[in-house]
mmCIF file of C-alpha atoms in Angstrom:
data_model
loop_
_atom_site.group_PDB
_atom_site.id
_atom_site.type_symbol
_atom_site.label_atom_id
_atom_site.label_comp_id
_atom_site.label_asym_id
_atom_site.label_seq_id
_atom_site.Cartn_x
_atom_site.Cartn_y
_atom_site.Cartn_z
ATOM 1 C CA UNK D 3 7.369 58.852 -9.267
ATOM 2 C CA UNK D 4 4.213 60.770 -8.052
ATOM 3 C CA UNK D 5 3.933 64.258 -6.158
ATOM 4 C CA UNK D 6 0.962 65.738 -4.882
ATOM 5 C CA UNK D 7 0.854 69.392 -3.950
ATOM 6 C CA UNK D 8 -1.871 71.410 -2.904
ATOM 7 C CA UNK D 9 -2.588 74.265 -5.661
ATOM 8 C CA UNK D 10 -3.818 77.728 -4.271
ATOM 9 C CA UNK D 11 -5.483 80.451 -6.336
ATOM 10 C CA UNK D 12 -5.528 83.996 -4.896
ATOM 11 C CA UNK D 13 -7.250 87.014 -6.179
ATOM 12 C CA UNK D 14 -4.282 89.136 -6.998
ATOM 13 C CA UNK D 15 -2.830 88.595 -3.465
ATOM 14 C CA UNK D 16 -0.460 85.190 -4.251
ATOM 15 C CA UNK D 17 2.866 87.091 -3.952
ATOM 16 C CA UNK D 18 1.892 88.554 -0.499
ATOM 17 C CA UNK D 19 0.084 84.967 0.513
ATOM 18 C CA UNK D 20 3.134 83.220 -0.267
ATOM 19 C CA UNK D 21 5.848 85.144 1.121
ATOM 20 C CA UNK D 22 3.484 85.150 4.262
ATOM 21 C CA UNK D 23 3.603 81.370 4.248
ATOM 22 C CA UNK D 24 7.774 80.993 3.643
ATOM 23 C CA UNK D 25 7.704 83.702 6.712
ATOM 24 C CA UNK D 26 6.059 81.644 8.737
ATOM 25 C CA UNK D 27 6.896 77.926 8.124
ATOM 26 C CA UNK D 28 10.607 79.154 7.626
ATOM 27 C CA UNK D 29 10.899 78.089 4.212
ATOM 28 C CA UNK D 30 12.507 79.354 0.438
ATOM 29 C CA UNK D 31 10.413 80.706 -2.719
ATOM 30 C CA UNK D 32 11.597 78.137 -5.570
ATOM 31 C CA UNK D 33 9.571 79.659 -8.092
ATOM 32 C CA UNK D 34 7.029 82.940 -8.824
ATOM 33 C CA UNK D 35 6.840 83.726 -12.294
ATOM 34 C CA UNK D 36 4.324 86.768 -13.273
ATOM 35 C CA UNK D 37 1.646 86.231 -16.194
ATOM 36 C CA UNK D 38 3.753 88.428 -17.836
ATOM 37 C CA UNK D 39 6.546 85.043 -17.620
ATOM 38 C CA UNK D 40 4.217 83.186 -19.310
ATOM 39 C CA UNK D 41 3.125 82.461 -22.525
ATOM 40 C CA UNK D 42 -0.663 83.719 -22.462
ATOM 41 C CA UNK D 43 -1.342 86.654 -23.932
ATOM 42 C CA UNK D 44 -2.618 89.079 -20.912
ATOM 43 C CA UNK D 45 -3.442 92.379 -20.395
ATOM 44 C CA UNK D 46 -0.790 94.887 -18.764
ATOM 45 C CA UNK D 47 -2.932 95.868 -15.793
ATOM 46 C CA UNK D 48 -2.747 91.816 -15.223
ATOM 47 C CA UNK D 49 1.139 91.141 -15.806
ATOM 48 C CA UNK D 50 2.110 91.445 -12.828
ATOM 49 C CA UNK D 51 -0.092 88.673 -11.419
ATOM 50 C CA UNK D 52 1.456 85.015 -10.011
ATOM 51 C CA UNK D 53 1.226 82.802 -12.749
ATOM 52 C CA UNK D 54 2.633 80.038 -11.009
ATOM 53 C CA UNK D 55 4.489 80.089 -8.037
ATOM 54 C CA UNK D 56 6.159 77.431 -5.261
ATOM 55 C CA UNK D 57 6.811 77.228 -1.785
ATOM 56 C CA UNK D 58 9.423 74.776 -0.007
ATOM 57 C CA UNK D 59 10.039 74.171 3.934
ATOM 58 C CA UNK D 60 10.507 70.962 5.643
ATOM 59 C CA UNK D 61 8.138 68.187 4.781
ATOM 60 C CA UNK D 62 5.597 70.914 3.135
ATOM 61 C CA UNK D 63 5.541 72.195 -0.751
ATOM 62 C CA UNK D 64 2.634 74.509 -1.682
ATOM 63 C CA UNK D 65 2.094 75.616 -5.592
ATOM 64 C CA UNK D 66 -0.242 78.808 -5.757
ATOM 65 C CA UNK D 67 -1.077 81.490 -8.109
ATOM 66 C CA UNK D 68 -3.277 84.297 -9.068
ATOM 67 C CA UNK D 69 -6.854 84.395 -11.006
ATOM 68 C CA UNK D 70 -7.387 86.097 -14.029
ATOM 69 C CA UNK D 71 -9.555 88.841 -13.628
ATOM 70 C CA UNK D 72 -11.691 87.710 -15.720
ATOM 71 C CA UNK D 73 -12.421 84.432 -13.494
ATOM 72 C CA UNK D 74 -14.327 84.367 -10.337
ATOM 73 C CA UNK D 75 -12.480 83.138 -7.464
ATOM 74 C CA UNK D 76 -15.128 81.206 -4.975
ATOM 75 C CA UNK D 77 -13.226 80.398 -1.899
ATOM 76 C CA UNK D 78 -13.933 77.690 -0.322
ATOM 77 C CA UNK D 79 -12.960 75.679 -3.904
ATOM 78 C CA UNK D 80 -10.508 78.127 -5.071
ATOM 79 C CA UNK D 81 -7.411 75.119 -4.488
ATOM 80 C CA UNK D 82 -6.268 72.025 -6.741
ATOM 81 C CA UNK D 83 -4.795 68.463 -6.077
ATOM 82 C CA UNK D 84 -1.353 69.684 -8.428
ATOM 83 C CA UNK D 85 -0.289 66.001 -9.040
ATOM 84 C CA UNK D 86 3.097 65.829 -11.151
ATOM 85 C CA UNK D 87 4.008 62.818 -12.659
ATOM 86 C CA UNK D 88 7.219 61.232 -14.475
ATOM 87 C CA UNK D 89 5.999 59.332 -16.585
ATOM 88 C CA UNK D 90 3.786 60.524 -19.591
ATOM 89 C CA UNK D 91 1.645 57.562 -20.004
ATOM 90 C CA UNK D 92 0.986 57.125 -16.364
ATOM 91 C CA UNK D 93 -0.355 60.628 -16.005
ATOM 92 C CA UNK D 94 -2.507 60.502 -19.401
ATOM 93 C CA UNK D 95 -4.224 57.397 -17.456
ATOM 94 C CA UNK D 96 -4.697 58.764 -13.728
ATOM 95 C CA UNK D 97 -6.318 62.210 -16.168
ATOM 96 C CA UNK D 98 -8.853 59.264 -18.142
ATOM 97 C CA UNK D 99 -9.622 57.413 -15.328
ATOM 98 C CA UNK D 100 -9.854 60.622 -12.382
ATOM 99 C CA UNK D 101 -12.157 62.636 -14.559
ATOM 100 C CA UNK D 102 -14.723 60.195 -15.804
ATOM 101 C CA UNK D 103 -17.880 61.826 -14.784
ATOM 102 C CA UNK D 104 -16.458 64.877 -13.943
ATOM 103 C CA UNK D 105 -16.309 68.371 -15.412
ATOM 104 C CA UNK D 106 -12.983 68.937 -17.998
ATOM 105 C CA UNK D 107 -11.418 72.540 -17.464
ATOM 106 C CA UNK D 108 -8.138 71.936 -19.422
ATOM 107 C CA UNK D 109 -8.328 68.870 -21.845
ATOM 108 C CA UNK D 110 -4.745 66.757 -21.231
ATOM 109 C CA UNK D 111 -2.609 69.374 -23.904
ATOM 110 C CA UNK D 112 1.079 69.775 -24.685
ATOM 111 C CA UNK D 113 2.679 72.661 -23.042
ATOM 112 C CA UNK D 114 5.535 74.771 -24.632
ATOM 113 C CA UNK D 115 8.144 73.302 -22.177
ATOM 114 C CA UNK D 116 7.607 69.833 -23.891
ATOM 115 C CA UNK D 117 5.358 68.710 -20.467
ATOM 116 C CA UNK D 118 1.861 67.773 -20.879
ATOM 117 C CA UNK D 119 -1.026 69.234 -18.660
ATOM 118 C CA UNK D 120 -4.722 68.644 -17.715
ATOM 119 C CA UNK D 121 -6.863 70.244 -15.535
ATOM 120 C CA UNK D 122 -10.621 69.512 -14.503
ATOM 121 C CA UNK D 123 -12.765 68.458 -11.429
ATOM 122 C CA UNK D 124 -13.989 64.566 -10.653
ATOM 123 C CA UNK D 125 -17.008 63.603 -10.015
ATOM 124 C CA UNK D 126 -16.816 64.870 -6.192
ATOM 125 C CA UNK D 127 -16.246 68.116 -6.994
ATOM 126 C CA UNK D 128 -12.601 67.692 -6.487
ATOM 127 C CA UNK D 129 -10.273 69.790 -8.823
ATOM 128 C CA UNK D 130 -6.895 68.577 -10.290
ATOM 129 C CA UNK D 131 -4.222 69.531 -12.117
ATOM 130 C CA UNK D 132 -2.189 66.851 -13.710
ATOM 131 C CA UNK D 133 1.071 67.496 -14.776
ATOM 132 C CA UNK D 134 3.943 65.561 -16.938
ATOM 133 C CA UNK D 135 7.465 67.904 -16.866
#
């Protein structure tokens, strides 16, 4: 099985974005961990920025998070096609095939949670991130 999200990056903002969209589209938070959740090493004025976060309401599932600092956040492009997949073969094949000609971000890795993930834009300028959990 295949899900496609949209993926939203904010520029230190996420939390408040987010709540603002389970506000309005009556909804539930199923996940908001910090940077400081994750396993990156980051610096303590960013900790407390969305490292990855997810909103559910009826028919509608948003994944967003924050920017490093360090990264500069062009809106306009600052979202992702999150696709998750089931199958770990299936995914490493949509990532070869999808980003042929296109610029890699995040080669296809294995994360600490045993998943794999990829991240890059195709050759339309469209950004992805493929994951296997």
């Amino acid at each position: 099985m295949k899900q496609l999200q949209p993926y939203l990056i904010f520029t230190g903002n996420c939390r408040e974005a987010m709540e603002f969209y389970r506000d309005c589209l009556n909804g539930e938070m199923t996940l908001m961990d910090t940077l400081a959740d994750s396993p990156m090493d980051v610096p303590e004025e960013a900790a407390h920025l969305i490292f990855n976060s997810e909103m559910r309401a009826e028919g509608i599932s948003i994944r967003a998070s924050d920017n490093l600092p360090s990264n500069e956040t062009i809106f306009g492009s600052n979202f992702s096609l999150f696709t998750q997949f089931s199958d770990k073969e299936e995914m490493s094949d949509a990532y070869d095939k999808l980003s042929v000609g296109g610029e890699v971000m995040m080669p296809l890795a294995d994360t600490p949670s045993g998943g794999s993930f990829g991240m890059f834009a195709d050759k339309y300028g469209i950004q992805w991130m493929l994951v296997f959990e």
